[in-house]
Amino acid sequence: MNKEEIVEFLKERTGYLKKGSAWLAKKFEIPETLAHEARREALGIYSNDNVHSPQFHEHLADNGLTMSDVKSVKFWQSANGEQRYSVVTQNQWHQFKNMKGEFIELIKEDAPKFEPIKYDKQLIDPVMLEISLPDIHYGKITGEGPKKLTDDYLKVLERLIARTSGFNVDRILLPIGNDGMNSEGLRKSTTAGTPQDDYMGWRESFRGYWQLMQHAIIYLSNIAPVDVIIVQGNHDYERMFYVGDLLYARFSNNPNITIDNSLNERKYYQYGTNMILHFHGDKVKSDKIPLLMATEQPVMWSETTFREAHLGHYHKEMLNEFMGTKVRFIPSICGNDEWHKNKAYVGTKRVGQVHIWSKDRGYEGNFQTNIVENGL
């Protein structure tokens, strides 16, 4: 079989594409280089007509890339017939083992310095506020425009804080991420490779998102000390880690703020007798979570009485309880894109929530505010 015949064979039997070039070379008794080329062509990678097109090279130039930076690229079309590209760049970080650490140190050196805020330490019946605004999918095309999401986020935040004005706030917990951004950027896809429609470039969405989070964190820190937890989602698993490191460096000189961007996908937090687990919620079955919590954090489990897991992913509120541990899926303020509308995933309320935690009595409820069609 020649290369063209092998390509057609692979397009008809896509399961063989997962086998890899070495396996294909052995099966067809051809050189591995030829098997590699046939497999890439069958996958739509480096199609000659597309890879040499002026539009593709213009796309690379707009994002500061050349062909030497490209490891692979898939060509596809949006629902409107527009040409799109999912580009994977060469991973060269192994050549610069100290670069990340040096980069973070440079940001820390340039980070603004904040004075300690004198909070009221004589609180009677103190509580912690947990701000729940996951899955905002910054950059996603929803028909509302980029400014609307930013305005919605900040207005919801202000309204939730106003709802809690009668409480003695000891600390504020702010989980961010959970698909904070809609895609992995230049690839314009989820982390697993599902194509996404974004209304801005990858640099604009990255900068816009972390600056929005920075604004929210500083705003909240004027009320009480803020503990930020970075939660990676299935749309932005890689980029949220980058955002977390950037915010960690930016607030390294701020004694009022902590950033948890540890390598653990599941983040645990203890406040008094409360144990709270945060992760995206797309990989673990709900009924397995209590045992997972006790296994991963046995000391925290033993020191607490009230235990919950707060998850995102589904953009709607769901609550279940397993042997006294609550698993709570948090709603989102994000609007629907065309894909969700076409699939009839409509009707879910766009909601922001703040949860109230007593240091001694556990979870004591929440306030919420809704986004309605004509504004807040």
Coordinates of C-alpha atoms in Angstrom, one line a residue, residues 158-313:
E158 CA -20.4 43.4 45.3
R159 CA -24.0 42.3 45.8
L160 CA -23.0 39.2 47.7
I161 CA -20.8 41.1 50.0
A162 CA -23.7 43.6 50.7
R163 CA -25.9 40.6 51.6
T164 CA -23.4 39.7 54.4
S165 CA -23.0 43.1 55.9
G166 CA -24.5 42.0 59.2
F167 CA -21.9 39.3 59.9
N168 CA -18.6 39.5 61.7
V169 CA -16.4 38.4 58.9
D170 CA -13.2 36.7 60.1
R171 CA -11.8 35.4 56.8
I172 CA -12.9 35.2 53.1
L173 CA -12.3 32.1 51.0
L174 CA -12.2 32.7 47.3
P175 CA -11.9 29.6 45.0
I176 CA -11.1 30.7 41.5
G177 CA -10.8 28.8 38.3
N178 CA -13.1 25.8 37.7
D179 CA -13.0 26.7 34.0
G180 CA -12.2 30.3 34.8
M181 CA -11.1 30.5 31.2
N182 CA -12.9 28.9 28.3
S183 CA -10.0 27.2 26.5
E184 CA -6.3 26.4 26.7
G185 CA -5.6 29.5 24.6
L186 CA -3.8 29.2 21.3
R187 CA -5.2 25.7 20.8
K188 CA -8.7 27.1 21.2
S189 CA -9.8 23.9 22.7
T190 CA -10.4 22.3 26.1
T191 CA -7.5 20.6 27.7
A192 CA -8.6 17.3 26.1
G193 CA -8.8 18.9 22.7
T194 CA -12.5 19.7 22.2
P195 CA -12.6 22.8 19.9
Q196 CA -14.0 26.0 21.4
D197 CA -15.3 29.3 20.0
D198 CA -13.7 32.2 21.8
Y199 CA -14.4 35.9 21.2
M200 CA -10.8 37.0 21.9
G201 CA -7.2 35.9 21.4
W202 CA -5.4 33.7 23.9
R203 CA -3.3 36.5 25.3
E204 CA -6.2 38.9 25.8
S205 CA -8.2 36.2 27.6
F206 CA -5.3 35.2 29.9
R207 CA -4.6 38.9 30.8
G208 CA -8.2 39.8 31.1
Y209 CA -8.9 36.9 33.4
W210 CA -6.0 37.3 35.8
Q211 CA -6.6 41.0 36.1
L212 CA -10.3 40.4 36.9
M213 CA -9.3 38.0 39.6
Q214 CA -6.6 40.4 41.0
H215 CA -9.3 43.2 41.2
A216 CA -11.7 40.9 43.0
I217 CA -9.0 39.7 45.5
I218 CA -7.9 43.2 46.4
Y219 CA -11.5 44.3 46.8
L220 CA -12.2 41.5 49.2
S221 CA -9.0 42.0 51.2
N222 CA -10.2 45.3 52.3
I223 CA -13.0 43.5 54.3
A224 CA -11.0 40.5 55.7
P225 CA -7.9 38.4 55.1
V226 CA -8.4 36.5 51.8
D227 CA -7.4 32.9 51.1
V228 CA -7.4 32.1 47.4
I229 CA -7.7 28.5 46.1
I230 CA -6.7 27.7 42.5
V231 CA -9.1 25.1 41.0
Q232 CA -8.1 23.7 37.6
G233 CA -11.0 22.8 35.3
N234 CA -11.3 20.6 32.2
H235 CA -11.3 23.7 29.9
D236 CA -8.3 25.4 31.4
Y237 CA -6.3 22.8 33.4
E238 CA -2.9 24.1 32.3
R239 CA -3.7 27.9 32.1
M240 CA -5.2 28.0 35.5
F241 CA -1.9 26.8 37.0
Y242 CA -0.1 29.6 35.2
V243 CA -2.7 32.1 36.5
G244 CA -2.1 30.7 40.0
D245 CA 1.6 31.1 39.9
L246 CA 1.3 34.6 38.5
L247 CA -1.1 35.6 41.3
Y248 CA 1.1 34.0 43.9
A249 CA 4.0 36.1 42.7
R250 CA 1.9 39.3 42.4
F251 CA 0.6 39.0 46.0
S252 CA 3.9 37.7 47.5
N253 CA 4.3 41.1 49.3
N254 CA 0.8 41.2 50.6
P255 CA 0.3 39.9 54.1
N256 CA -3.4 40.0 53.8
I257 CA -3.7 37.4 51.0
T258 CA -2.7 33.8 50.6
I259 CA -2.7 31.9 47.3
D260 CA -2.9 28.1 47.2
N261 CA -1.6 26.9 43.8
S262 CA -0.2 23.6 45.0
L263 CA 0.4 20.8 42.6
N264 CA -2.6 18.9 44.2
E265 CA -5.6 18.9 41.9
R266 CA -7.9 18.6 45.0
K267 CA -7.4 21.4 47.4
Y268 CA -8.4 21.1 51.1
Y269 CA -9.2 24.0 53.5
Q270 CA -9.9 24.0 57.2
Y271 CA -11.7 26.7 59.1
G272 CA -12.4 25.8 62.7
T273 CA -14.4 22.6 62.8
N274 CA -15.1 22.8 59.0
M275 CA -13.3 20.8 56.3
I276 CA -13.9 22.0 52.7
L277 CA -12.7 20.2 49.6
H278 CA -12.5 22.0 46.2
F279 CA -12.0 20.5 42.8
H280 CA -13.7 20.6 39.5
G281 CA -15.9 17.6 39.9
D282 CA -15.7 16.0 36.4
K283 CA -13.5 12.9 37.3
V284 CA -14.7 11.5 40.7
K285 CA -18.1 10.0 41.5
S286 CA -19.9 11.9 44.2
D287 CA -20.4 8.9 46.5
K288 CA -16.7 8.2 46.5
I289 CA -15.8 11.7 47.8
P290 CA -16.2 11.3 51.6
L291 CA -13.9 8.3 51.7
L292 CA -11.5 10.2 49.4
M293 CA -11.4 13.1 51.8
A294 CA -10.8 10.9 54.9
T295 CA -8.0 9.0 53.0
E296 CA -6.2 12.0 51.6
Q297 CA -6.5 14.2 54.7
P298 CA -6.9 12.0 57.8
V299 CA -5.7 14.6 60.3
M300 CA -7.9 17.3 59.0
W301 CA -10.8 14.8 58.9
S302 CA -10.2 13.9 62.6
E303 CA -10.1 17.6 63.6
T304 CA -13.3 18.6 62.0
T305 CA -17.0 17.9 62.4
F306 CA -18.6 19.6 59.4
R307 CA -17.3 18.4 56.0
E308 CA -18.3 19.4 52.5
A309 CA -17.0 19.1 48.9
H310 CA -17.7 22.1 46.7
L311 CA -17.5 21.3 43.0
G312 CA -18.2 23.0 39.6
H313 CA -18.4 21.7 36.1

